[in-house]
Coordinates of C-alpha atoms in Angstrom, one line a residue:
R24 CA 15.0 -51.0 -23.0
I25 CA 17.3 -52.0 -20.1
I26 CA 19.0 -50.3 -17.2
V27 CA 22.7 -51.1 -16.7
L28 CA 23.8 -50.1 -13.1
G29 CA 27.0 -51.1 -10.9
E30 CA 30.6 -51.4 -11.7
V31 CA 29.9 -50.6 -15.7
A32 CA 31.9 -47.8 -17.3
Q33 CA 28.6 -45.7 -18.3
P34 CA 25.7 -46.9 -16.5
G35 CA 22.1 -46.2 -17.8
A36 CA 19.5 -47.1 -20.4
Y37 CA 20.3 -49.2 -23.2
S38 CA 18.4 -50.2 -26.5
V39 CA 18.7 -53.8 -27.2
S40 CA 17.0 -56.2 -29.3
P41 CA 14.0 -58.2 -27.7
S42 CA 16.0 -61.6 -28.1
T43 CA 18.9 -59.8 -26.6
S44 CA 19.9 -63.0 -23.2
L45 CA 21.7 -61.6 -20.4
S46 CA 25.0 -62.8 -21.3
S47 CA 24.8 -61.4 -25.0
S48 CA 23.8 -57.8 -23.0
L49 CA 27.2 -57.4 -22.2
Y50 CA 28.1 -56.4 -25.7
F51 CA 25.7 -53.6 -25.6
F52 CA 28.0 -51.9 -22.4
R53 CA 31.3 -53.5 -22.8
G54 CA 30.7 -55.5 -19.9
P55 CA 32.1 -54.7 -16.5
T56 CA 34.9 -52.3 -15.7
T57 CA 38.2 -54.1 -14.1
R58 CA 36.6 -53.5 -10.5
G59 CA 33.3 -55.2 -11.9
S60 CA 32.7 -58.9 -11.3
L61 CA 32.5 -61.9 -14.0
R62 CA 31.2 -64.7 -12.1
D63 CA 28.2 -63.1 -10.3
I64 CA 26.2 -60.7 -13.0
R65 CA 22.9 -60.0 -11.8
L66 CA 19.3 -59.6 -13.5
L67 CA 16.6 -58.0 -11.5
R68 CA 13.2 -57.7 -12.7
K69 CA 10.5 -55.5 -10.9
N70 CA 13.2 -55.4 -8.1
K71 CA 13.4 -59.0 -7.6
Q72 CA 16.5 -61.2 -8.6
I73 CA 15.2 -63.9 -11.4
G74 CA 19.2 -64.8 -12.3
S75 CA 22.3 -64.3 -12.3
I76 CA 24.9 -66.1 -14.5
D77 CA 29.0 -66.6 -14.0
F78 CA 30.4 -65.8 -17.2
Y79 CA 33.4 -67.9 -16.4
D80 CA 31.0 -70.6 -17.6
Y81 CA 30.8 -69.4 -20.9
L82 CA 34.4 -68.2 -20.9
L83 CA 35.4 -71.4 -20.3
S84 CA 33.6 -74.0 -21.9
G85 CA 31.1 -72.1 -24.2
N86 CA 28.2 -72.8 -22.0
T87 CA 25.4 -70.4 -20.9
P88 CA 23.3 -72.4 -18.7
D89 CA 20.5 -70.4 -17.1
D90 CA 21.2 -67.3 -19.6
L91 CA 17.8 -65.8 -19.1
R92 CA 15.9 -63.6 -22.2
L93 CA 15.8 -59.8 -21.2
Q94 CA 12.4 -57.8 -20.8
L95 CA 11.3 -54.1 -20.9
D96 CA 12.8 -52.6 -18.1
D97 CA 15.0 -55.2 -16.7
V98 CA 17.9 -54.2 -14.6
V99 CA 21.6 -55.7 -15.3
F100 CA 23.7 -55.0 -12.2
I101 CA 27.2 -56.0 -12.0
P102 CA 28.4 -55.9 -8.3
P103 CA 32.0 -55.4 -7.3
R104 CA 34.7 -58.0 -8.2
G105 CA 35.0 -60.8 -5.4
K106 CA 38.0 -62.7 -4.2
T107 CA 41.1 -61.8 -6.7
V108 CA 43.9 -64.0 -7.3
T109 CA 47.1 -64.0 -9.2
I110 CA 48.4 -67.4 -10.8
R111 CA 51.8 -67.5 -12.6
G112 CA 54.5 -70.1 -13.9
E113 CA 53.7 -73.3 -15.4
V114 CA 49.6 -73.2 -16.3
N115 CA 48.2 -72.9 -19.2
R116 CA 46.7 -69.6 -18.6
Q117 CA 48.7 -67.5 -16.3
A118 CA 46.3 -64.3 -15.0
I119 CA 44.3 -62.8 -12.9
Y120 CA 41.1 -64.8 -11.8
E121 CA 38.4 -63.9 -9.7
L122 CA 37.2 -66.9 -7.3
K123 CA 33.5 -67.7 -5.6
E124 CA 34.1 -67.7 -1.5
T125 CA 33.7 -71.4 -1.8
E126 CA 36.6 -72.0 -4.4
G127 CA 40.0 -73.0 -4.0
L128 CA 43.4 -74.0 -5.2
K129 CA 41.9 -76.7 -7.2
D130 CA 39.2 -74.6 -8.8
L131 CA 42.1 -72.2 -9.7
L132 CA 43.9 -74.8 -11.1
Q133 CA 40.8 -75.6 -13.2
I134 CA 40.0 -72.1 -14.6
A135 CA 44.0 -71.8 -15.4
G136 CA 43.7 -74.3 -17.6
K137 CA 45.5 -77.1 -15.6
L138 CA 49.1 -77.5 -15.1
K139 CA 51.5 -77.8 -17.7
V140 CA 53.7 -81.0 -17.7
S141 CA 56.8 -78.7 -16.6
A142 CA 55.3 -78.3 -13.1
Y143 CA 57.3 -79.1 -10.4
M144 CA 54.4 -80.9 -8.3
D145 CA 56.7 -80.8 -4.6
R146 CA 56.3 -77.3 -4.4
A147 CA 54.3 -74.2 -5.3
Q148 CA 54.4 -71.1 -3.2
I149 CA 51.5 -68.6 -2.3
S150 CA 52.3 -65.0 -1.7
R151 CA 49.6 -63.5 0.7
I152 CA 49.1 -60.0 2.0
V153 CA 48.0 -60.5 5.5
P154 CA 45.2 -58.4 6.9
V155 CA 45.4 -55.1 8.3
D156 CA 44.3 -56.2 11.6
E157 CA 46.5 -58.9 11.9
R158 CA 49.8 -57.3 10.7
S159 CA 50.8 -55.9 14.2
E160 CA 50.7 -59.4 15.9
L161 CA 52.4 -61.0 13.1
G162 CA 54.8 -57.8 12.5
M163 CA 55.0 -58.2 8.9
D164 CA 52.4 -57.1 5.8
R165 CA 53.1 -60.2 3.8
I166 CA 53.9 -64.0 4.3
I167 CA 54.8 -66.7 2.1
I168 CA 53.2 -70.2 2.2
D169 CA 55.1 -73.3 0.4
I170 CA 52.4 -76.0 -0.4
D171 CA 52.7 -79.6 -1.4
L172 CA 51.0 -79.4 -5.2
Q173 CA 51.1 -83.3 -5.4
A174 CA 49.3 -83.9 -1.7
I175 CA 46.9 -81.3 -2.8
I176 CA 45.7 -82.7 -6.1
S177 CA 45.6 -86.2 -4.7
D178 CA 43.4 -85.4 -1.6
N179 CA 40.3 -84.8 -1.2
K180 CA 41.1 -81.5 0.7
D181 CA 41.5 -78.2 -1.0
T182 CA 43.4 -75.3 -0.1
D183 CA 42.0 -71.9 0.7
L184 CA 42.8 -68.8 -1.1
H185 CA 42.6 -65.5 0.3
D186 CA 41.9 -62.0 -1.7
G187 CA 45.5 -60.7 -3.0
D188 CA 46.8 -63.6 -3.4
S189 CA 49.3 -64.8 -5.6
L190 CA 50.4 -68.4 -6.6
E191 CA 53.4 -69.1 -8.3
I192 CA 53.6 -72.6 -9.9
F193 CA 57.6 -73.7 -10.4
S194 CA 59.0 -75.2 -13.5
I195 CA 60.7 -78.5 -12.7
E196 CA 64.6 -78.3 -13.1
D197 CA 66.1 -77.8 -16.2
L198 CA 69.2 -79.2 -15.9
H199 CA 69.5 -82.3 -17.9
K200 CA 71.5 -85.1 -16.4
N201 CA 73.3 -88.5 -18.5
Y202 CA 73.2 -91.5 -17.2
V203 CA 75.4 -94.6 -18.2
F204 CA 74.5 -97.9 -17.0
L205 CA 77.2 -100.7 -17.6
R206 CA 76.4 -104.3 -17.9
S207 CA 78.8 -107.3 -17.8
G208 CA 78.3 -110.0 -20.1
S209 CA 79.5 -112.9 -18.2

């Protein structure tokens, strides 16, 4: 028997097999709700956190490092979802992703399956909701930030992303151009 709490549809006690691990326990209670975190699923034993897993590791690579076996009266706790960012356009997996506080644009591109070959590298765009306390100062609710993807990918610095950001990766120009080269034989 384990106890499941936090951002789950039906919190409570669940009977599981003795060989159940923290990651496999998610199937018994159908995982977190859309408000719950997949990046910080916690295992509590005797009122102490003894481990946590980042379910993205499993979803993206099949690895379950530090996946602990559950014991009688363990508590699986799903905290609220963290920083959430949308990525659209020329990436292999367009979606809404949860990022850890330390993760930025480079991490998001990895999670989204990297850029497609058709990605335009000179410009991408972040649509950002201005925090409530800064709106009167800026006089707007949303800002658009143009970024140079090539510079970010080739530099060692990263671009910070905020909760609610929406990133658009543009496609290269779809216009086909014909070129003719003439050479003189003399």
